[in-house]
Amino acid sequence: AFFWLVSLLLASLIWFISVHLSNREDAKLQYSLLIFGAAVSVLLQEAFRFAYFKLLKKADEGLAMISEDGRSPISLRQMAYVSGLSFGIISGVFSVINILADSIGPGIVGIHGDSPYYFITSAFLTMALVLLHTFWGVIFFDACEKRRYWCLGLVVASHLLTSGLTFLNPWYEASLGPIFIITLCTGLWAFFTAGGSFRNVLKCLSCK
Amino acid sequence: MITFMNNSDSEEEPCNERTSLMSAESPPVPSYQDGLQASEAGEAQAHRKRRTGGSRSPNNVADGDMSDSGVPVRESALENEEEELTLKYGAKHVIMLFVPVTLCMIVVVATIKSVRFYTEKNGQLIYTPFSEDTPSVGQRLLNSVLNTIIMISVIVVMTVFLVLLYKYRCYKFIHGWLILSSLMLLFLFTYIYLGEVLKTYNVAMDYPTLFLIIWNFGAVGMICIHWKGPLQLQQAYLIMISALMALVFIKYLPEWSAWVILGAISIYDLMAVLCPKGPLRMLVETAQERNEPIFPALIYSSAMMWTVGMAKPDTAARRLNQQTWDAAEDGRENQSSPSHANSQMSERRSPVPTRPINSFEELEEEERGVKLGLGDFIFYSVLVGKAAATASGDWNTTLACFVAILIGLCLTLLLLAVFKKALPALPISITFGLIFYFSTDNLVRPFMDTLASHQLYI
């Protein structure tokens, strides 16, 4: 979570500087700067995820060295899940908590012509994003571990794609639908990466 | 307000002594020490014993031959044990401290966000006489710096006074002072807090009920903190008084002064604990020399606190202190270490008289914890509370400060495991917290707000 926050900090620093250096009046420019800021932020988030992976790897080696049977008590998969989850939680919380706080107060949604479904779609989007971060964490760490760099590239690309889809936002069919499809696919991919398979699911369901 | 200012003399006192993270090394009453350090100390002593016993010196080669081959294996195994235990206990201690710090912050933030009283400006403490209502920025900055200097000097004077009292064994005076200040915290501040909360939620309560509630709360609190009580109840009371104290600070410190004071107090904490002549360091060292615990009203301990009654067997067995330590370590490790350590330890235990030791072993079955000064709780909560109060109603800033403080605490505990002596808990956390507060408030907030207004997600 700390690493995500630092990445967010740097990204907003970049955006802030770019906004101040640019023309305030031009709305189109501001919007494109926003897109630029969001893209930079996504890239920075992935960079920090990689940095976190390196840090955890070092810690993992340290733990393995000193433990009795030469293996660390926490497997890398667990670390990947936790790191993805924490990225997801902090990202989701940052996106949604102000909206939640405002939703308690008096007001009418969409009175200025925006969509009246703002709150519910925000909720769904946040949920999708949290899940996505968790899945990306698992896939990312596994890809780094096995050095499959195309997987890494795919994760970053899907993150950029998701973020880009949210730009289509009042047009909810185009943004929510694909994002949920991406979430499902990434979830399945992460499941198979973490070693799951149909047989495991069947075993689990039949409580063996 | 006048009564506040007059009584706040003793309210100052609690915040002086509490700003350090304890990890005392020497083993006074065995149960008083925190796990890491005691285990390290015990094992270090055990190592030394084994080395002398195994006689690395060339003269006793024949004698030490048999044990010598065993010794390096044992030592390396023991070092691994030690490090592994360090990490295991380190992780546990981190969690044990996260929970109370988080609880304290939650209480403070919840109160700030809901009860208007603590964000209204209703005067200032006498410790910060300069007002910040000045027209120019420079004047305001100057006033806040002056306020900080006065506040820090008050804290320094009080700390030095307390250390002197402790050195010259004026225990009664110190106890009386602590009792008075905790009385005031538990009764007066709770009364005001309860009054304000009831006002906010428009709940009517008659005086007899109020009296009953506050009397019970305060009396149980006094007993728990200064005498015996269930550990969790004592922890809960310490958290509550820290939260109350933090709320008082948040209300009565003017804005810029609060931030400058936070910065200055972390620098002061760094110096007071690490400099050889620092008052807090002297306090810790004197307490260790005399094998006494530091006052319970000033420290949050995450593990069992033993009362004076339990200390008696220790004085009787004081000459067995070393062996007691090792046996105690054995007793503790027996429950958490693999078998080969057991076999090594049990060999050593035979020459040691078992009866007094056994009672310690039972005592030692408890997990030891780590101690954090209450001042640390207070200032962490002040930072997060101020972030909640003044950050344009933004929750992101509060959360960012919260994460920053917890990460700082983590790092401090890591350093504690490495350095094994009392460390200041404030500097790292407060630095991270301040950086994150100012950067989140000024940089991240416009970014996130703009993104949210277009419903963009990153």
XYZ file of C-alpha atoms in Angstrom:
666
model
C 0.000 0.000 0.000
C 2.850 2.313 0.837
C 4.447 1.680 -2.516
C 1.208 2.416 -4.325
C 0.903 5.649 -2.411
C 4.407 6.685 -3.344
C 3.705 5.968 -6.986
C 0.514 7.993 -6.762
C 2.458 10.806 -5.177
C 5.001 10.917 -7.948
C 2.360 10.700 -10.627
C 0.368 13.539 -9.166
C 3.530 15.551 -8.801
C 4.143 15.152 -12.498
C 0.553 16.016 -13.320
C 0.585 19.017 -11.034
C 3.718 20.403 -12.566
C 2.395 19.849 -16.039
C -0.858 21.572 -15.183
C 0.849 24.542 -13.702
C 3.125 24.905 -16.635
C 0.279 24.813 -19.065
C -2.592 26.975 -20.012
C -5.322 26.812 -17.403
C -8.102 28.032 -19.623
C -7.926 25.490 -22.357
C -10.279 22.685 -21.368
C -9.179 20.303 -24.080
C -5.575 20.703 -23.080
C -6.457 20.092 -19.477
C -8.310 16.958 -20.427
C -5.460 15.612 -22.457
C -3.106 16.462 -19.635
C -5.362 14.445 -17.405
C -5.122 11.504 -19.758
C -1.384 11.916 -19.789
C -1.335 12.069 -15.998
C -3.423 8.931 -15.721
C -1.191 7.045 -18.130
C 1.919 8.121 -16.268
C 0.296 7.033 -13.051
C -0.485 3.585 -14.415
C 3.072 3.134 -15.607
C 4.442 4.296 -12.290
C 2.151 1.926 -10.409
C 3.469 -0.987 -12.398
C 7.021 0.196 -11.893
C 6.473 0.318 -8.164
C 4.886 -3.095 -8.228
C 8.086 -4.327 -9.794
C 10.160 -2.551 -7.154
C 8.028 -4.165 -4.468
C 8.594 -7.523 -6.083
C 12.326 -7.002 -5.896
C 12.096 -6.018 -2.249
C 9.990 -9.034 -1.382
C 12.336 -11.310 -3.239
C 15.222 -10.070 -1.134
C 13.220 -10.545 2.043
C 12.197 -13.977 0.877
C 15.809 -14.985 0.384
C 16.649 -13.701 3.828
C 13.805 -15.622 5.399
C 14.723 -18.782 3.530
C 18.320 -18.580 4.657
C 17.510 -18.434 8.283
C 14.637 -20.845 8.436
C 15.131 -24.404 9.461
C 14.289 -26.224 6.304
C 15.671 -23.739 3.829
C 12.314 -22.529 2.641
C 10.694 -19.350 3.707
C 7.521 -19.566 5.762
C 5.607 -17.448 3.289
C 5.529 -18.640 -0.268
C 6.013 -16.219 -3.096
C 2.480 -16.881 -4.248
C 1.096 -15.748 -0.937
C 3.223 -12.645 -1.116
C 1.996 -11.981 -4.623
C -1.596 -12.285 -3.507
C -1.090 -10.035 -0.504
C 0.737 -7.408 -2.482
C -1.880 -7.405 -5.214
C -4.619 -7.214 -2.630
C -3.010 -4.320 -0.803
C -2.467 -2.411 -4.035
C -6.074 -3.062 -4.871
C -7.368 -2.019 -1.492
C -5.494 1.237 -1.321
C -6.308 2.074 -4.912
C -9.959 1.242 -4.416
C -10.180 3.133 -1.161
C -8.554 6.195 -2.616
C -10.937 6.140 -5.528
C -14.101 5.626 -3.641
C -13.959 6.970 -0.145
C -14.600 10.574 -0.963
C -17.547 9.504 -3.059
C -18.848 7.465 -0.147
C -18.416 10.369 2.225
C -20.303 12.640 -0.116
C -23.034 10.102 -0.622
C -24.034 10.442 3.033
C -24.650 14.122 2.683
C -27.698 15.801 1.234
C -27.723 16.116 -2.515
C -29.125 14.915 -5.781
C -27.057 12.801 -8.081
C -26.630 14.069 -11.566
C -28.460 17.327 -11.145
C -26.170 19.080 -13.562
C -26.833 16.646 -16.329
C -24.402 13.925 -15.378
C -25.492 10.373 -15.107
C -27.728 9.554 -12.140
C -26.056 6.189 -11.816
C -22.792 7.734 -10.704
C -22.627 6.116 -7.304
C -23.541 2.611 -8.273
C -21.242 2.547 -11.249
C -18.440 3.910 -9.105
C -19.037 1.087 -6.679
C -18.890 -1.540 -9.403
C -15.868 -0.012 -11.032
C -14.023 0.115 -7.759
C -14.812 -3.505 -7.074
C -13.566 -4.471 -10.506
C -10.418 -2.476 -9.964
C -9.652 -4.044 -6.604
C -10.081 -7.523 -8.033
C -8.013 -6.611 -11.036
C -5.156 -5.364 -8.918
C -5.171 -8.581 -6.952
C -5.086 -10.665 -10.118
C -2.440 -8.484 -11.691
C -0.334 -8.874 -8.575
C -0.443 -12.652 -8.777
C 0.274 -12.758 -12.507
C 2.950 -10.103 -12.269
C 4.927 -11.798 -9.530
C 4.667 -15.136 -11.223
C 5.801 -13.652 -14.507
C 8.751 -11.965 -12.870
C 9.658 -15.165 -11.122
C 9.568 -17.221 -14.285
C 10.941 -14.382 -16.378
C 8.101 -14.411 -18.851
C 8.317 -10.841 -19.915
C 5.476 -11.020 -22.360
C 3.191 -11.709 -19.394
C 4.475 -8.581 -17.761
C 3.827 -6.576 -20.865
C 0.341 -7.996 -21.066
C -0.394 -7.013 -17.477
C 0.758 -3.460 -18.029
C -1.182 -3.270 -21.271
C -4.355 -4.529 -19.641
C -3.963 -1.996 -16.855
C -3.611 0.772 -19.401
C -6.580 -0.597 -21.303
C -8.749 -0.663 -18.196
C -7.791 2.829 -17.252
C -8.435 3.949 -20.771
C -11.845 2.326 -20.795
C -12.846 4.397 -17.807
C -12.313 7.445 -19.931
C -15.393 6.437 -21.853
C -17.274 6.750 -18.666
C -20.695 8.247 -18.972
C -21.159 5.675 -21.730
C -21.392 2.912 -19.208
C -22.106 0.060 -21.566
C -18.812 0.574 -23.267
C -16.762 0.912 -20.147
C -18.332 -1.297 -17.512
C -19.005 -4.264 -19.763
C -15.491 -4.654 -21.178
C -13.951 -3.970 -17.773
C -15.894 -6.805 -16.247
C -14.929 -9.091 -19.084
C -11.302 -8.153 -18.568
C -11.706 -8.812 -14.848
C -13.074 -12.285 -15.482
C -10.375 -13.180 -17.972
C -7.612 -11.872 -15.738
C -9.123 -13.762 -12.844
C -9.070 -17.010 -14.756
C -5.543 -16.343 -15.903
C -4.412 -15.646 -12.346
C -6.167 -18.762 -11.143
C -4.331 -20.906 -13.649
C -1.064 -19.138 -12.930
C -1.398 -19.826 -9.242
C -1.674 -23.489 -10.000
C -5.364 -24.021 -10.029
C -7.102 -26.279 -12.462
C -10.508 -27.789 -13.051
C -9.520 -30.796 -11.033
C -8.689 -28.639 -8.018
C -12.003 -26.880 -8.217
C -13.856 -30.181 -8.395
C -11.894 -31.526 -5.485
C -12.634 -28.462 -3.469
C -16.311 -28.556 -4.270
C -16.683 -32.190 -3.354
C -14.889 -31.505 -0.078
C -12.287 -34.222 -0.347
C -11.205 27.573 29.794
C -9.399 29.097 32.716
C -9.594 25.868 34.650
C -8.019 24.078 31.732
C -5.099 26.325 31.637
C -4.452 26.117 35.312
C -4.694 22.391 35.486
C -2.828 21.781 32.366
C 0.353 21.829 34.356
C -0.019 18.211 35.142
C -1.483 17.453 31.777
C 1.820 18.393 30.259
C 3.608 15.773 32.227
C 2.130 12.747 30.531
C 3.394 13.802 27.195
C 6.976 14.099 28.242
C 8.039 10.680 29.201
C 6.189 8.766 26.711
C 8.096 9.343 23.599
C 10.249 6.376 23.218
C 10.029 2.875 22.042
C 11.425 0.586 24.638
C 13.386 -2.456 24.007
C 15.389 -2.611 27.133
C 18.193 -5.017 27.036
C 19.011 -5.924 30.586
C 16.789 -8.458 32.307
C 15.318 -7.094 35.504
C 12.076 -8.792 36.474
C 12.049 -11.374 33.754
C 8.524 -10.794 32.723
C 8.950 -7.082 32.319
C 11.259 -7.199 29.435
C 10.166 -7.308 25.917
C 10.597 -10.451 24.012
C 13.134 -9.556 21.418
C 15.658 -7.936 23.554
C 15.340 -10.315 26.418
C 15.713 -13.257 24.136
C 18.744 -11.693 22.504
C 20.239 -10.806 25.850
C 19.523 -14.226 27.222
C 20.925 -15.966 24.234
C 23.924 -13.746 24.054
C 24.643 -14.596 27.633
C 23.967 -18.221 26.893
C 26.437 -17.997 24.041
C 29.061 -16.477 26.203
C 28.495 -19.119 28.779
C 28.798 -21.825 26.254
C 31.933 -20.369 24.853
C 33.585 -20.174 28.203
C 32.192 -23.570 29.085
C 33.330 -25.020 25.809
C 36.626 -23.201 26.423
C 37.859 -21.881 23.176
C 41.200 -21.064 24.746
C 44.059 -23.247 23.539
C 45.052 -24.342 27.038
C 42.060 -26.519 27.561
C 42.055 -28.060 24.173
C 41.763 -31.542 25.499
C 39.050 -30.570 27.845
C 37.211 -28.457 25.382
C 37.697 -30.824 22.506
C 34.584 -32.760 23.074
C 32.411 -29.773 23.602
C 34.290 -27.670 21.088
C 33.045 -29.490 18.075
C 29.631 -29.216 19.526
C 30.048 -25.533 20.242
C 30.361 -24.073 16.745
C 27.475 -26.195 15.544
C 25.461 -25.178 18.507
C 26.410 -21.582 18.108
C 25.534 -21.390 14.471
C 22.339 -23.269 15.111
C 21.633 -20.962 17.979
C 22.388 -17.893 15.929
C 20.011 -19.088 13.296
C 17.491 -19.754 15.999
C 18.081 -16.331 17.344
C 17.581 -14.612 14.047
C 14.597 -16.655 13.200
C 13.056 -15.944 16.557
C 13.920 -12.307 16.060
C 12.031 -12.237 12.831
C 9.156 -14.303 14.103
C 8.760 -12.207 17.169
C 9.495 -9.104 15.193
C 6.573 -9.741 12.921
C 4.350 -10.544 15.854
C 5.387 -7.388 17.665
C 4.642 -5.307 14.636
C 1.127 -6.650 14.582
C 0.818 -6.262 18.335
C 1.597 -2.598 18.003
C -0.363 -1.953 14.831
C -3.644 -2.793 16.489
C -3.522 -0.309 19.368
C -2.072 2.475 17.246
C -4.787 1.906 14.671
C -7.482 1.834 17.333
C -6.281 5.068 18.856
C -6.233 6.751 15.464
C -9.671 5.443 14.597
C -11.107 6.842 17.818
C -9.511 10.215 17.218
C -10.535 10.442 13.568
C -14.081 9.309 14.293
C -14.408 11.924 17.002
C -12.955 14.685 14.886
C -15.179 13.913 11.955
C -18.351 13.737 13.964
C -18.059 15.996 17.000
C -17.821 19.657 16.037
C -16.357 20.698 19.350
C -12.870 19.488 18.644
C -12.472 21.454 15.474
C -13.753 24.757 16.819
C -11.201 27.262 17.894
C -11.903 28.172 21.467
C -8.756 29.647 22.772
C -5.299 28.300 23.190
C -3.241 26.684 25.869
C -0.930 28.884 27.871
C 1.916 26.944 26.370
C 1.237 28.458 22.988
C 0.615 32.078 23.825
C 1.152 33.556 20.403
C -1.936 33.741 18.335
C -2.020 32.816 14.676
C -4.662 35.284 13.646
C -2.152 37.651 12.202
C -2.596 39.232 8.786
C 0.766 38.453 7.304
C 2.267 35.088 6.542
C 5.651 35.952 7.976
C 4.161 37.012 11.280
C 2.147 33.836 11.464
C 5.195 31.730 10.795
C 7.150 33.576 13.411
C 4.389 33.117 15.952
C 4.156 29.419 15.292
C 7.907 28.997 15.637
C 7.846 30.875 18.917
C 4.969 28.743 20.139
C 6.948 25.661 19.256
C 9.998 26.845 21.106
C 7.983 27.515 24.211
C 6.189 24.159 24.043
C 9.356 22.171 23.458
C 11.166 23.931 26.244
C 8.294 23.181 28.597
C 8.497 19.539 27.602
C 12.254 19.454 28.044
C 12.037 21.042 31.466
C 9.364 18.618 32.585
C 11.305 15.652 31.260
C 14.499 16.695 32.983
C 12.556 17.299 36.174
C 11.064 13.827 35.987
C 14.419 12.218 35.329
C 15.963 14.070 38.255
C 13.152 12.960 40.513
C 13.653 9.423 39.346
C 17.394 9.572 39.864
C 17.045 10.849 43.391
C 14.418 8.250 44.132
C 11.578 10.614 44.915
C 9.200 7.869 43.948
C 6.323 9.107 46.044
C 6.386 12.457 44.317
C 6.430 10.893 40.891
C 3.651 8.509 41.755
C 1.591 11.309 43.143
C 2.153 13.381 40.031
C 1.225 10.511 37.741
C -1.860 9.694 39.774
C -2.984 13.291 39.697
C -2.544 13.611 35.977
C -4.265 10.351 35.178
C -7.082 11.328 37.551
C -7.560 14.492 35.608
C -7.444 12.722 32.284
C -9.798 10.013 33.334
C -12.376 12.177 35.000
C -12.303 15.701 33.664
C -11.483 15.038 30.043
C -13.815 12.091 29.864
C -16.597 14.235 31.261
C -16.039 16.878 28.634
C -15.700 14.317 25.868
C -18.873 12.536 26.875
C -20.681 15.833 27.130
C -19.691 16.834 23.638
C -20.535 13.473 22.128
C -23.952 13.524 23.752
C -24.506 17.049 22.481
C -23.604 16.036 18.962
C -25.992 13.142 18.869
C -28.641 15.001 20.815
C -28.939 12.347 23.471
C -30.211 13.456 26.843
C -28.593 12.103 29.943
C -29.340 13.034 33.506
C -26.660 13.892 35.980
C -26.958 10.839 38.257
C -26.438 8.475 35.319
C -23.578 10.576 34.095
C -21.986 10.600 37.510
C -22.322 6.835 37.795
C -20.822 6.201 34.402
C -17.924 8.548 34.824
C -17.211 7.429 38.347
C -17.067 3.796 37.316
C -15.033 4.507 34.225
C -12.542 6.621 36.123
C -12.197 4.368 39.136
C -11.674 1.231 37.099
C -9.232 3.137 34.940
C -7.167 4.282 37.886
C -7.014 0.766 39.261
C -6.160 -0.766 35.933
C -3.431 1.644 35.065
C -1.740 2.075 38.391
C -2.332 -1.233 40.049
C -3.447 -4.588 38.764
C -5.920 -5.370 36.095
C -6.556 -7.532 33.079
C -4.052 -6.756 30.376
C -6.543 -5.939 27.695
C -8.503 -3.622 29.924
C -5.332 -1.795 30.800
C -4.398 -1.520 27.142
C -7.859 -0.226 26.346
C -7.619 2.435 29.025
C -4.201 3.526 27.855
C -5.494 3.830 24.324
C -8.441 5.889 25.524
C -6.387 8.315 27.533
C -3.982 8.739 24.640
C -6.899 9.493 22.366
C -8.321 12.012 24.827
C -4.976 13.717 25.162
C -4.539 13.822 21.406
C -7.983 15.370 21.027
C -7.063 18.073 23.507
C -3.951 18.840 21.530
C -5.812 18.941 18.271
C -8.330 21.349 19.684
C -6.017 23.719 21.429
C -3.006 23.906 19.191
C -3.273 26.447 16.409
C -2.733 25.136 12.915
C 0.759 25.972 11.884
C 2.045 25.592 15.419
C 0.774 22.046 15.470
C 2.769 21.053 12.403
C 5.923 22.774 13.553
C 5.538 21.240 16.997
C 5.175 17.791 15.482
C 8.357 18.271 13.521
C 10.247 19.697 16.455
C 9.137 17.015 18.853
C 10.335 14.242 16.612
C 13.745 15.895 16.471
C 13.664 16.276 20.235
C 12.702 12.635 20.615
C 15.583 11.588 18.424
C 18.013 13.548 20.541
C 16.535 12.676 23.907
C 16.701 8.962 23.300
C 19.905 8.613 21.374
C 22.248 11.198 22.863
C 24.235 9.866 25.800
C 23.038 12.638 28.047
C 19.520 12.625 26.725
C 16.911 12.586 29.490
C 14.894 9.717 28.118
C 17.947 7.587 27.633
C 19.030 8.281 31.173
C 15.588 7.331 32.388
C 15.711 4.016 30.582
C 19.231 3.280 31.719
C 18.538 4.144 35.326
C 15.489 1.927 35.279
C 17.535 -0.893 33.861
C 20.342 -0.431 36.354
C 17.961 -0.598 39.206
C 16.101 -3.481 37.627
C 12.852 -1.676 37.962
C 10.056 -1.290 35.515
C 9.241 2.099 34.153
C 6.001 3.530 35.440
C 2.998 1.725 34.086
C 1.115 4.909 33.460
C 3.574 6.046 30.844
C 4.146 2.996 28.734
C 1.938 0.810 26.627
C 3.063 -2.747 26.919
C 1.775 -5.323 24.558
C 2.404 -8.234 26.873
C 1.679 -9.266 30.392
C 2.553 -6.765 33.049
C 3.589 -8.338 36.280
C 2.980 -6.655 39.569
C 5.446 -5.936 42.308
C 4.427 -9.104 44.123
C 5.917 -11.225 41.421
C 9.225 -9.475 41.657
C 9.978 -10.903 45.076
C 11.194 -14.309 43.955
C 13.614 -12.523 41.705
C 15.433 -10.759 44.528
C 15.842 -14.045 46.299
C 17.220 -15.671 43.223
C 19.235 -12.685 42.110
C 22.548 -14.460 42.323
C 21.086 -17.034 40.013
C 20.179 -14.276 37.642
C 22.250 -15.510 34.738
C 21.089 -19.045 34.998
C 17.596 -17.858 35.606
C 17.798 -15.991 32.370
C 19.019 -18.944 30.436
C 16.504 -21.235 31.966
C 13.871 -18.670 31.328
C 14.940 -18.510 27.752
C 14.844 -22.266 27.668
C 11.394 -22.233 29.103
C 10.231 -19.810 26.504
C 11.968 -21.432 23.651
C 10.685 -24.791 24.608
C 7.341 -23.844 23.403
C 8.405 -22.446 20.111
C 11.592 -24.007 18.898
C 12.434 -27.302 17.283
C 13.717 -30.287 19.079
C 17.442 -29.986 18.591
C 17.514 -26.753 20.514
C 15.648 -28.480 23.276
C 18.209 -31.186 23.613
C 21.023 -28.671 23.785
C 19.279 -26.531 26.321
C 18.301 -29.358 28.586
C 21.941 -30.365 28.953
C 22.702 -26.959 30.310
C 19.860 -26.893 32.643
C 20.952 -29.687 34.901
C 23.441 -27.808 37.093
C 20.887 -25.083 37.748
C 18.694 -25.457 40.820
C 15.299 -26.161 39.547
C 12.794 -25.072 42.102
C 12.823 -21.280 41.826
C 13.451 -21.609 38.156
C 10.391 -23.682 37.589
C 8.178 -20.965 38.870
C 9.821 -18.613 36.433
C 9.352 -21.057 33.658
C 5.685 -21.000 34.262
C 5.732 -17.265 34.283
C 7.800 -17.261 31.159
C 5.200 -19.156 29.236
C 3.611 -15.808 28.488
C 4.610 -14.131 25.306
C 6.732 -11.105 25.848
C 5.893 -7.996 24.050
C 7.325 -4.721 23.065
C 6.697 -1.429 24.771
C 5.707 1.812 23.171
C 5.545 5.083 25.034
C 2.158 6.726 25.296
C 3.535 9.968 23.914
C 4.069 8.192 20.632
C 0.427 7.172 20.532
C -0.579 10.717 21.302
C 1.518 12.347 18.632
C 0.626 9.835 15.939
C -3.016 10.458 16.695
C -2.445 14.212 16.687
C -0.977 13.990 13.226
C -3.757 11.864 11.818
C -6.414 13.862 13.621
C -5.062 17.147 12.335
C -5.000 15.663 8.855
C -8.623 14.659 9.266
C -9.601 18.023 10.661
C -7.867 20.381 8.330
C -7.407 18.630 5.033
C -10.364 20.174 3.291
C -12.604 17.349 4.371
C -10.618 14.871 2.404
C -10.361 11.272 3.538
C -7.516 10.458 1.213
C -5.115 12.598 3.167
C -6.101 10.969 6.429
C -5.613 7.525 4.948
C -2.288 8.422 3.411
C -1.025 9.736 6.744
C -2.297 6.618 8.466
C -0.431 4.323 6.071
C 2.677 6.466 6.341
C 2.681 6.324 10.126
C 2.194 2.568 10.176
C 5.022 2.043 7.722
C 7.209 4.294 9.854
C 6.344 2.208 12.897
C 7.230 -0.929 10.959
C 10.605 0.467 10.026
C 11.251 1.566 13.575
C 10.470 -1.915 14.860
C 12.793 -3.341 12.252
C 15.556 -1.064 13.462
C 14.721 -2.117 16.985
C 15.265 -5.737 16.072
C 18.594 -4.795 14.547
C 19.914 -2.436 17.198
C 18.359 -3.983 20.273
C 18.124 -0.903 22.426
C 15.592 1.757 23.192
C 14.809 3.715 20.077
C 12.751 6.832 19.454
C 9.535 5.834 17.795
C 8.534 9.287 16.672
C 11.014 10.537 14.068
C 10.535 8.116 11.191
C 6.777 7.886 11.466
C 6.228 11.586 11.940
C 8.537 12.431 9.063
C 6.701 10.084 6.733
C 3.399 11.340 8.055
C 4.279 14.977 7.509
C 5.644 14.371 4.021
C 2.571 12.428 3.054
C 0.213 14.941 4.591
C 1.591 17.940 2.772
C 2.139 16.169 -0.495
C -1.235 14.437 -0.499
C -3.069 17.570 0.445
C -1.448 19.732 -2.165
C -0.549 17.398 -4.985
C -2.619 14.268 -4.889
C -5.899 15.838 -3.927
C -6.425 18.007 -7.020
C -5.359 15.075 -9.184
C -7.746 12.611 -7.579
C -10.564 15.131 -7.489
C -10.213 15.875 -11.155
C -10.092 12.179 -11.957
C -13.124 11.488 -9.824
C -15.128 14.262 -11.360
C -14.678 12.626 -14.739
C -15.077 9.206 -13.136
C -11.699 8.073 -14.368
C -9.855 5.315 -12.648
C -6.136 4.771 -12.592
